[in-house]
Amino acid sequence: MTLNPHSPSTAGPEAHTDIPVVTTKDLRKAAWGASVGSALEYYDFALYSLASALVFGPLFFPSENASTGLVLSFATYFIGFAVRPLGGVFFGRLGDRLGRKFVLMATIIMMGVASTCIGLLPTYHGSEGDWYSGGVGMLAPILLILLRIVQGLGAGAEMAGASILMTEYSPPNKRGFYASLPFLGVQVGTVTAALVYFLVYRGHSEITDTWLWRVPFLASVVILGVAMYLRVNLKESPTFKKLEVRDQIDERPLHNLLAHSRPSLLRGIGLRLAENGSSSMYQALAVAYVTSAAVGIKGPIGALSLVFAASLGAIVIPIAGKLSDRFGRVRTYRAFAYFQLVSAFPIWWALSQGSVVLTIVVISLALGIGTWGMFGSQSAFMCELFGSRQRYLGVSVAREISAVLSGGIAPLIGAWIIAMVVATDGGPDVPGAGLGSWVFIAGYLCILTLITIGTTYITPDPINRDLDDPRDAIAADRS
């Protein structure tokens, strides 16, 4: 069966033999290739989130003050986000000049190798129960930071490439649904990371004294192998092939992006602040908060919460994609953002109650509906905002700048808030110190969400637009 991934208005006289067509088999292969790569990225993402909250502090940043170790641990988490725009610019330019497939192969290798190598690192002090019993001091956090940078550079263009590939492959009236499918890989990666951590933690509460904390990172090599196999056999995106055939490749994508697409970039950044910020806060900061001395929940609560949340997200994401096809990108995205806004304070209050069941329920609702509802309706939305010639670069830069401004810095700010409230309450030795920090954290999340909601009111709905159009959706809407 042959599909038409571009607008009917451009399919007529130009649809000659050198313009590629998309079959159902091609669409299926693209979905698998994009989804497994997304699974690896978010396996790494969830893995690093959990490790930052639970093990990196004592292993790489030992301190007499647990809050200080937590802040330093989340600082390395932030570094990975800080370099993502650089990766987005570098690989985004290549994606618009050399093709989507080339970049997707390069980024998946960088991320997979970096994550696997984290599992081989020596630690600050070492441990008799570890494979490397001797510590290497400051070299340990330096190596962790370097690998986090490599991981961040690769991630800077990975998700953008996966979403662009599927959006450019999909038929217009089902673009939201098909473009959301790679984001199911996000749930698979998140659930896999959480389950691995849960199994490793089970019966080993002092995991930092053993080599078991390395197992989840070493397992990255398995997903990497599968993703590389699937992507080697992918065809290039139809839209990029048309640019090649028509000799329309932009040799200066960054220059032209900054010259003509700044309104689209700003809207893309604004749209992602709520989704990316909440994702990091609920996957990383919330876990650190509920397992802190103030709340006092013990055991693998973070891993269990992510398993349930990602399972719910796997249902919500394709539904959100279909809703965006039916009701429009803007209205669907805004609805999920409003859910996040009204639920922020109740959810963070619930996290402060110290109930295991309540914690699992509210994190599942926060991530599974609010965060990943926006995520599921975002893929086609972001891609349709940009014109064909700078689409990869535009989506990459918008995604990754927002990742720094919200996703990377949010847990760091949250950890700092917790540390400040703990100090105000009399220090970590005072029972319940830092418990009230949830109010400020929820307030910060609401600020990010309000910015996103405001952005939806100044963004035209690009649903079903012609992806071969070199103009951005905003320029096309004004003409």
Short mmCIF file of C-alpha atoms in Angstrom, two decimals:
data_model
loop_
_atom_site.label_atom_id
_atom_site.label_comp_id
_atom_site.label_asym_id
_atom_site.label_seq_id
_atom_site.Cartn_x
_atom_site.Cartn_y
_atom_site.Cartn_z
CA MET A 1 0.00 0.00 0.00
CA THR A 2 1.31 3.47 -0.94
CA LEU A 3 0.80 6.43 1.40
CA ASN A 4 1.00 10.14 0.63
CA PRO A 5 2.96 11.92 3.39
CA HIS A 6 2.61 15.41 1.92
CA SER A 7 -0.26 17.72 1.21
CA PRO A 8 -2.53 16.80 -1.71
CA SER A 9 -1.98 20.30 -3.07
CA THR A 10 1.62 19.44 -3.94
CA ALA A 11 1.18 15.83 -4.93
CA GLY A 12 -0.03 16.32 -8.46
CA PRO A 13 2.34 17.44 -11.24
CA GLU A 14 5.47 17.10 -9.12
CA ALA A 15 4.85 13.47 -8.19
CA HIS A 16 7.13 12.06 -10.90
CA THR A 17 9.34 8.99 -10.72
CA ASP A 18 12.32 10.55 -8.92
CA ILE A 19 10.16 11.65 -5.97
CA PRO A 20 10.04 8.83 -3.38
CA VAL A 21 6.78 7.26 -2.28
CA VAL A 22 6.04 5.83 1.16
CA THR A 23 4.56 2.37 1.61
CA THR A 24 2.89 0.94 4.68
CA LYS A 25 5.98 -1.22 5.20
CA ASP A 26 8.21 1.87 5.12
CA LEU A 27 6.01 3.60 7.68
CA ARG A 28 6.12 0.55 9.96
CA LYS A 29 9.92 0.28 9.73
CA ALA A 30 10.29 3.99 10.43
CA ALA A 31 8.07 3.69 13.50
CA TRP A 32 10.14 0.81 14.88
CA GLY A 33 13.46 2.49 14.12
CA ALA A 34 12.42 5.80 15.67
CA SER A 35 10.74 4.17 18.68
CA VAL A 36 13.66 1.96 19.72
CA GLY A 37 16.02 4.93 19.49
CA SER A 38 13.64 6.95 21.65
CA ALA A 39 13.55 4.05 24.08
CA LEU A 40 17.33 4.22 24.44
CA GLU A 41 17.31 8.00 24.97
CA TYR A 42 14.68 7.84 27.68
CA TYR A 43 16.09 4.70 29.23
CA ASP A 44 19.25 6.77 29.69
CA PHE A 45 17.20 9.78 30.81
CA ALA A 46 15.20 7.88 33.44
CA LEU A 47 18.29 5.96 34.49
CA TYR A 48 20.33 9.09 35.07
CA SER A 49 17.36 10.73 36.84
CA LEU A 50 17.05 7.82 39.28
CA ALA A 51 20.81 7.54 39.76
CA SER A 52 21.10 11.29 40.41
CA ALA A 53 18.44 11.04 43.09
CA LEU A 54 19.62 7.79 44.68
CA VAL A 55 23.24 6.79 44.09
CA PHE A 56 25.44 9.39 42.38
CA GLY A 57 25.69 11.57 45.49
CA PRO A 58 27.50 9.08 47.75
CA LEU A 59 29.39 7.44 44.87
CA PHE A 60 30.79 10.49 43.10
CA PHE A 61 30.09 13.50 45.38
CA PRO A 62 30.50 12.28 48.96
CA SER A 63 29.72 14.95 51.54
CA GLU A 64 28.89 15.13 55.21
CA ASN A 65 25.80 17.09 54.20
CA ALA A 66 23.40 14.92 52.17
CA SER A 67 21.71 18.01 50.68
CA THR A 68 25.04 19.21 49.28
CA GLY A 69 25.69 15.84 47.66
CA LEU A 70 22.21 15.92 46.13
CA VAL A 71 22.74 19.39 44.67
CA LEU A 72 26.09 18.36 43.18
CA SER A 73 24.54 15.19 41.77
CA PHE A 74 21.77 17.16 40.07
CA ALA A 75 24.38 19.64 38.82
CA THR A 76 25.84 16.88 36.62
CA TYR A 77 22.27 16.06 35.57
CA PHE A 78 21.93 19.70 34.49
CA ILE A 79 25.23 19.65 32.58
CA GLY A 80 23.81 17.01 30.26
CA PHE A 81 20.96 19.39 29.47
CA ALA A 82 23.24 22.42 29.19
CA VAL A 83 25.17 20.91 26.27
CA ARG A 84 22.10 19.60 24.46
CA PRO A 85 21.55 22.85 22.51
CA LEU A 86 25.13 22.52 21.21
CA GLY A 87 24.33 19.00 20.06
CA GLY A 88 21.05 20.24 18.62
CA VAL A 89 22.79 22.95 16.58
CA PHE A 90 25.63 20.72 15.38
CA PHE A 91 23.58 17.66 14.49
CA GLY A 92 20.54 19.71 13.43
CA ARG A 93 22.64 21.38 10.74
CA LEU A 94 23.82 17.97 9.59
CA GLY A 95 20.26 16.68 9.58
CA ASP A 96 19.18 19.45 7.22
CA ARG A 97 22.26 19.05 5.00
CA LEU A 98 23.09 15.31 5.06
CA GLY A 99 19.76 13.75 5.96
CA ARG A 100 17.70 12.55 8.92
CA LYS A 101 18.99 8.97 8.85
CA PHE A 102 22.68 9.91 9.04
CA VAL A 103 22.17 11.97 12.19
CA LEU A 104 19.92 9.38 13.84
CA MET A 105 22.70 6.80 13.47
CA ALA A 106 25.36 9.14 14.89
CA THR A 107 23.34 10.27 17.91
CA ILE A 108 22.22 6.79 18.94
CA ILE A 109 25.82 5.57 18.97
CA MET A 110 27.00 8.51 21.11
CA MET A 111 24.25 8.09 23.67
CA GLY A 112 24.50 4.32 23.94
CA VAL A 113 28.27 4.23 24.28
CA ALA A 114 28.32 7.04 26.87
CA SER A 115 25.66 5.38 29.02
CA THR A 116 27.41 2.01 28.89
CA CYS A 117 30.71 3.59 29.90
CA ILE A 118 29.12 5.19 32.97
CA GLY A 119 28.63 1.64 34.23
CA LEU A 120 32.41 1.11 34.01
CA LEU A 121 33.51 4.20 35.94
CA PRO A 122 35.56 4.00 39.14
CA THR A 123 34.01 5.90 42.07
CA TYR A 124 35.30 8.55 44.46
CA HIS A 125 36.14 6.32 47.44
CA GLY A 126 35.65 2.85 45.99
CA SER A 127 34.08 -0.06 47.84
CA GLU A 128 35.11 -3.58 48.76
CA GLY A 129 31.88 -4.89 47.26
CA ASP A 130 32.51 -3.17 43.92
CA TRP A 131 34.50 -4.49 40.97
CA TYR A 132 36.92 -1.60 41.49
CA SER A 133 37.55 -1.38 45.22
CA GLY A 134 39.98 1.53 45.11
CA GLY A 135 38.73 5.10 44.83
CA VAL A 136 40.16 7.62 42.36
CA GLY A 137 39.05 10.81 44.11
CA MET A 138 38.18 13.80 41.96
CA LEU A 139 38.86 11.87 38.76
CA ALA A 140 35.59 9.97 39.31
CA PRO A 141 33.20 12.96 39.08
CA ILE A 142 35.29 14.44 36.23
CA LEU A 143 34.85 11.26 34.17
CA LEU A 144 31.14 11.16 35.00
CA ILE A 145 30.74 14.75 33.84
CA LEU A 146 32.61 14.07 30.57
CA LEU A 147 30.38 11.09 29.77
CA ARG A 148 27.30 13.10 30.70
CA ILE A 149 28.42 15.76 28.20
CA VAL A 150 28.78 13.15 25.42
CA GLN A 151 25.37 11.77 26.33
CA GLY A 152 23.86 15.26 26.24
CA LEU A 153 25.39 16.13 22.86
CA GLY A 154 23.90 13.00 21.32
CA ALA A 155 20.52 13.51 22.95
CA GLY A 156 20.45 17.06 21.57
CA ALA A 157 19.21 15.87 18.20
CA GLU A 158 17.95 12.34 18.82
CA MET A 159 14.34 13.01 19.79
CA ALA A 160 13.98 15.79 17.25
CA GLY A 161 15.16 13.44 14.50
CA ALA A 162 12.80 10.66 15.56
CA SER A 163 9.78 12.96 15.63
CA ILE A 164 10.70 14.59 12.29
CA LEU A 165 11.21 11.24 10.61
CA MET A 166 7.76 9.99 11.61
CA THR A 167 6.03 13.29 10.92
CA GLU A 168 7.50 13.43 7.40
CA TYR A 169 6.55 9.79 6.78
CA SER A 170 2.94 10.10 7.98
CA PRO A 171 -0.24 10.85 5.99
CA PRO A 172 -1.52 14.36 6.87
CA ASN A 173 -4.85 13.41 8.46
CA LYS A 174 -3.15 10.90 10.81
CA ARG A 175 0.09 12.77 11.38
CA GLY A 176 -0.51 13.44 15.07
CA PHE A 177 -1.15 9.76 15.80
CA TYR A 178 1.74 8.31 13.80
CA ALA A 179 4.17 10.99 14.97
CA SER A 180 3.31 10.11 18.57
CA LEU A 181 4.29 6.45 18.17
CA PRO A 182 8.05 6.97 18.63
CA PHE A 183 7.15 8.58 21.94
CA LEU A 184 5.86 5.20 23.05
CA GLY A 185 9.54 4.28 22.99
CA VAL A 186 9.90 6.89 25.72
CA GLN A 187 7.57 4.86 27.91
CA VAL A 188 9.33 1.61 27.09
CA GLY A 189 12.68 3.15 27.98
CA THR A 190 11.32 4.67 31.18
CA VAL A 191 9.64 1.45 32.31
CA THR A 192 12.73 -0.59 31.47
CA ALA A 193 15.00 1.73 33.46
CA ALA A 194 12.62 1.74 36.42
CA LEU A 195 12.19 -2.04 36.40
CA VAL A 196 15.93 -2.62 36.17
CA TYR A 197 16.51 -0.28 39.11
CA PHE A 198 13.70 -1.92 41.07
CA LEU A 199 15.13 -5.42 40.52
CA VAL A 200 18.63 -4.29 41.36
CA TYR A 201 17.47 -2.51 44.51
CA ARG A 202 15.32 -5.40 45.68
CA GLY A 203 17.06 -6.92 48.66
CA HIS A 204 20.03 -4.56 48.32
CA SER A 205 19.21 -1.36 50.18
CA GLU A 206 22.90 -0.40 50.33
CA ILE A 207 23.40 -0.65 46.60
CA THR A 208 26.20 1.94 46.62
CA ASP A 209 28.41 -0.54 48.50
CA THR A 210 28.19 -3.08 45.67
CA TRP A 211 28.73 -3.27 41.90
CA LEU A 212 24.99 -3.68 41.26
CA TRP A 213 24.41 0.03 40.60
CA ARG A 214 26.42 -0.47 37.37
CA VAL A 215 24.07 -3.08 35.88
CA PRO A 216 21.39 -0.67 34.57
CA PHE A 217 24.00 1.39 32.71
CA LEU A 218 25.76 -1.63 31.23
CA ALA A 219 22.39 -2.85 29.93
CA SER A 220 22.30 0.18 27.58
CA VAL A 221 24.47 -1.74 25.13
CA VAL A 222 21.63 -4.18 24.43
CA ILE A 223 19.16 -1.45 23.41
CA LEU A 224 21.93 0.23 21.41
CA GLY A 225 22.51 -2.92 19.35
CA VAL A 226 18.82 -3.32 18.52
CA ALA A 227 18.42 0.38 17.63
CA MET A 228 21.43 0.35 15.31
CA TYR A 229 20.15 -2.74 13.50
CA LEU A 230 16.75 -1.16 12.90
CA ARG A 231 18.10 2.20 11.78
CA VAL A 232 20.62 0.79 9.34
CA ASN A 233 17.69 -0.55 7.31
CA LEU A 234 15.69 2.69 7.31
CA LYS A 235 14.98 4.71 4.17
CA GLU A 236 15.62 8.43 4.19
CA SER A 237 12.75 10.78 5.00
CA PRO A 238 10.55 11.52 1.92
CA THR A 239 10.69 15.27 2.54
CA PHE A 240 14.50 15.31 2.63
CA LYS A 241 14.71 13.15 -0.50
CA LYS A 242 12.52 15.68 -2.30
CA LEU A 243 14.84 18.49 -1.23
CA GLU A 244 17.76 16.52 -2.66
CA VAL A 245 15.99 15.75 -5.94
CA ARG A 246 14.95 19.38 -6.39
CA ASP A 247 18.40 20.67 -5.35
CA GLN A 248 16.85 22.65 -2.47
CA ILE A 249 19.18 21.61 0.36
CA ASP A 250 19.93 24.63 2.54
CA GLU A 251 23.69 25.04 2.86
CA ARG A 252 23.29 27.69 5.57
CA PRO A 253 20.49 26.33 7.76
CA LEU A 254 21.64 28.03 10.98
CA HIS A 255 21.93 31.45 9.35
CA ASN A 256 18.53 31.16 7.71
CA LEU A 257 16.93 29.74 10.83
CA LEU A 258 18.03 32.72 12.91
CA ALA A 259 17.11 35.14 10.12
CA HIS A 260 13.63 33.83 9.38
CA SER A 261 12.48 31.46 12.14
CA ARG A 262 12.97 33.28 15.43
CA PRO A 263 9.19 33.59 16.06
CA SER A 264 8.84 29.82 15.59
CA LEU A 265 11.86 29.14 17.82
CA LEU A 266 10.47 31.25 20.64
CA ARG A 267 7.09 29.56 20.44
CA GLY A 268 8.70 26.12 20.35
CA ILE A 269 10.70 26.94 23.48
CA GLY A 270 7.64 28.29 25.26
CA LEU A 271 5.53 25.26 24.39
CA ARG A 272 8.05 22.85 25.91
CA LEU A 273 8.76 24.60 29.22
CA ALA A 274 5.84 22.98 31.03
CA GLU A 275 6.30 19.49 29.57
CA ASN A 276 10.08 19.29 29.94
CA GLY A 277 10.18 20.95 33.35
CA SER A 278 7.52 18.68 34.83
CA SER A 279 9.13 15.59 33.33
CA SER A 280 12.41 16.27 35.13
CA MET A 281 10.76 17.42 38.35
CA TYR A 282 8.53 14.37 38.71
CA GLN A 283 11.09 11.80 37.51
CA ALA A 284 14.06 13.11 39.46
CA LEU A 285 13.26 15.78 42.04
CA ALA A 286 10.07 14.18 43.37
CA VAL A 287 11.94 10.93 43.97
CA ALA A 288 14.68 12.76 45.87
CA TYR A 289 12.07 14.67 47.90
CA VAL A 290 9.97 11.71 49.03
CA THR A 291 13.06 9.67 49.97
CA SER A 292 14.64 12.55 51.89
CA ALA A 293 14.76 12.63 55.68
CA ALA A 294 11.88 15.13 55.70
CA VAL A 295 9.33 12.77 54.10
CA GLY A 296 11.11 9.52 54.92
CA ILE A 297 9.77 6.99 52.40
CA LYS A 298 12.12 4.02 52.12
CA GLY A 299 12.66 1.53 49.30
CA PRO A 300 12.52 1.77 45.50
CA ILE A 301 9.56 4.18 45.44
CA GLY A 302 10.98 6.11 42.48
CA ALA A 303 11.29 3.04 40.29
CA LEU A 304 7.79 1.81 41.17
CA SER A 305 6.27 5.22 40.51
CA LEU A 306 7.89 5.44 37.09
CA VAL A 307 6.67 1.97 36.12
CA PHE A 308 3.05 2.91 36.82
CA ALA A 309 3.41 6.41 35.35
CA ALA A 310 5.00 5.17 32.13
CA SER A 311 2.37 2.45 31.78
CA LEU A 312 -0.34 5.11 31.97
CA GLY A 313 1.66 7.31 29.59
CA ALA A 314 1.83 4.50 27.04
CA ILE A 315 -1.98 4.67 26.87
CA VAL A 316 -2.26 8.46 26.94
CA ILE A 317 0.39 9.30 24.31
CA PRO A 318 -1.28 7.75 21.21
CA ILE A 319 -4.66 9.02 22.45
CA ALA A 320 -3.19 12.53 22.68
CA GLY A 321 -1.84 12.15 19.14
CA LYS A 322 -5.27 11.11 17.83
CA LEU A 323 -6.96 13.94 19.72
CA SER A 324 -4.58 16.42 18.10
CA ASP A 325 -5.60 15.07 14.68
CA ARG A 326 -9.27 15.56 15.53
CA PHE A 327 -9.35 18.76 17.60
CA GLY A 328 -6.12 20.43 16.52
CA ARG A 329 -2.60 20.63 17.93
CA VAL A 330 -3.10 23.82 19.94
CA ARG A 331 -6.35 22.92 21.70
CA THR A 332 -5.13 19.45 22.64
CA TYR A 333 -1.78 20.68 23.93
CA ARG A 334 -3.41 23.47 25.94
CA ALA A 335 -5.87 21.08 27.60
CA PHE A 336 -3.08 18.88 28.99
CA ALA A 337 -1.17 21.97 30.14
CA TYR A 338 -4.23 23.17 32.07
CA PHE A 339 -4.45 19.76 33.75
CA GLN A 340 -0.86 20.15 34.91
CA LEU A 341 -1.51 23.66 36.20
CA VAL A 342 -4.53 22.82 38.34
CA SER A 343 -2.97 19.63 39.70
CA ALA A 344 0.48 20.98 40.65
CA PHE A 345 -0.23 22.04 44.25
CA PRO A 346 -2.46 19.05 45.14
CA ILE A 347 0.13 16.62 43.76
CA TRP A 348 3.10 18.15 45.57
CA TRP A 349 1.07 18.35 48.79
CA ALA A 350 0.29 14.63 48.41
CA LEU A 351 4.00 13.90 47.96
CA SER A 352 4.69 15.54 51.32
CA GLN A 353 2.38 13.13 53.17
CA GLY A 354 4.80 10.20 53.22
CA SER A 355 2.34 7.64 51.84
CA VAL A 356 3.77 5.07 49.45
CA VAL A 357 0.45 4.39 47.70
CA LEU A 358 -0.45 8.08 47.41
CA THR A 359 3.01 8.89 46.05
CA ILE A 360 2.73 6.26 43.31
CA VAL A 361 -0.77 7.45 42.37
CA VAL A 362 0.02 11.16 42.11
CA ILE A 363 3.33 10.73 40.25
CA SER A 364 1.53 8.42 37.82
CA LEU A 365 -1.18 11.03 37.23
CA ALA A 366 1.28 13.92 36.97
CA LEU A 367 3.54 12.22 34.45
CA GLY A 368 1.09 9.88 32.74
CA ILE A 369 -1.59 12.48 31.98
CA GLY A 370 -0.19 16.01 32.31
CA THR A 371 3.40 15.65 31.15
CA TRP A 372 3.06 12.85 28.63
CA GLY A 373 -0.29 14.11 27.34
CA MET A 374 1.58 17.22 26.16
CA PHE A 375 4.38 14.96 24.95
CA GLY A 376 2.07 12.86 22.81
CA SER A 377 0.50 15.85 21.07
CA GLN A 378 3.83 17.63 20.68
CA SER A 379 5.67 15.62 18.03
CA ALA A 380 3.70 16.63 14.92
CA PHE A 381 3.00 20.07 16.44
CA MET A 382 6.69 21.03 16.74
CA CYS A 383 7.63 19.63 13.33
CA GLU A 384 4.79 21.39 11.54
CA LEU A 385 5.89 24.75 12.98
CA PHE A 386 9.04 24.80 10.82
CA GLY A 387 9.60 24.84 7.08
CA SER A 388 11.17 21.92 5.23
CA ARG A 389 14.66 23.33 4.72
CA GLN A 390 15.51 24.11 8.38
CA ARG A 391 13.10 21.73 10.12
CA TYR A 392 15.66 19.45 11.80
CA LEU A 393 17.70 22.36 13.10
CA GLY A 394 14.64 24.34 14.16
CA VAL A 395 13.03 21.53 16.11
CA SER A 396 16.37 20.54 17.69
CA VAL A 397 17.24 24.06 18.84
CA ALA A 398 13.75 24.79 20.18
CA ARG A 399 13.61 21.47 22.02
CA GLU A 400 17.04 21.70 23.58
CA ILE A 401 17.03 25.34 24.64
CA SER A 402 13.78 24.61 26.45
CA ALA A 403 15.42 21.51 27.92
CA VAL A 404 18.10 23.70 29.52
CA LEU A 405 15.69 26.38 30.71
CA SER A 406 13.24 23.92 32.25
CA GLY A 407 14.16 20.24 32.21
CA GLY A 408 17.80 20.56 33.19
CA ILE A 409 17.62 23.40 35.66
CA ALA A 410 14.30 22.49 37.33
CA PRO A 411 15.65 19.62 39.51
CA LEU A 412 18.71 21.71 40.34
CA ILE A 413 16.55 24.63 41.48
CA GLY A 414 14.28 22.23 43.34
CA ALA A 415 17.21 20.59 45.13
CA TRP A 416 18.48 24.06 46.06
CA ILE A 417 15.01 24.98 47.39
CA ILE A 418 14.95 21.84 49.52
CA ALA A 419 18.44 22.60 50.86
CA MET A 420 17.47 26.20 51.70
CA VAL A 421 14.28 25.15 53.49
CA VAL A 422 16.20 22.48 55.40
CA ALA A 423 18.70 25.11 56.55
CA THR A 424 15.88 27.49 57.53
CA ASP A 425 14.20 24.73 59.53
CA GLY A 426 17.33 24.22 61.58
CA GLY A 427 19.40 21.77 59.55
CA PRO A 428 19.17 18.13 58.43
CA ASP A 429 19.27 16.81 62.01
CA VAL A 430 15.95 18.45 62.86
CA PRO A 431 12.99 16.04 62.28
CA GLY A 432 10.84 17.15 59.35
CA ALA A 433 13.29 19.82 58.17
CA GLY A 434 12.55 20.74 54.54
CA LEU A 435 9.05 19.24 54.49
CA GLY A 436 7.41 22.53 53.48
CA SER A 437 9.58 23.00 50.40
CA TRP A 438 6.82 21.39 48.30
CA VAL A 439 4.95 24.72 48.24
CA PHE A 440 7.79 26.54 46.49
CA ILE A 441 8.46 23.65 44.11
CA ALA A 442 4.80 23.51 43.05
CA GLY A 443 4.82 27.28 42.56
CA TYR A 444 7.85 27.05 40.31
CA LEU A 445 6.14 24.36 38.21
CA CYS A 446 3.05 26.55 37.87
CA ILE A 447 5.18 29.42 36.51
CA LEU A 448 6.61 27.15 33.79
CA THR A 449 3.13 25.87 32.94
CA LEU A 450 1.61 29.35 32.70
CA ILE A 451 4.29 30.34 30.19
CA THR A 452 3.38 27.33 28.05
CA ILE A 453 -0.35 28.05 28.25
CA GLY A 454 0.28 31.66 27.24
CA THR A 455 2.34 30.46 24.27
CA THR A 456 -0.54 28.35 22.95
CA TYR A 457 -2.65 31.50 22.61
CA ILE A 458 -0.15 33.16 20.24
CA THR A 459 0.71 30.09 18.15
CA PRO A 460 -1.22 29.26 14.96
CA ASP A 461 -2.44 25.70 14.66
CA PRO A 462 -0.28 24.05 11.96
CA ILE A 463 -2.38 20.89 11.67
CA ASN A 464 -2.17 19.10 8.30
CA ARG A 465 0.03 21.77 6.69
CA ASP A 466 2.21 20.91 3.66
CA LEU A 467 5.52 19.63 5.03
CA ASP A 468 7.26 20.40 1.73
CA ASP A 469 6.57 24.12 2.21
CA PRO A 470 9.87 25.90 3.00
CA ARG A 471 8.01 28.55 5.01
CA ASP A 472 7.36 28.26 8.74
CA ALA A 473 3.74 27.84 9.85
CA ILE A 474 3.66 31.39 11.24
CA ALA A 475 4.78 32.88 7.91
CA ALA A 476 2.34 30.69 5.99
CA ASP A 477 -0.49 31.72 8.36
CA ARG A 478 0.21 35.41 7.78
CA SER A 479 0.29 35.17 3.97
#
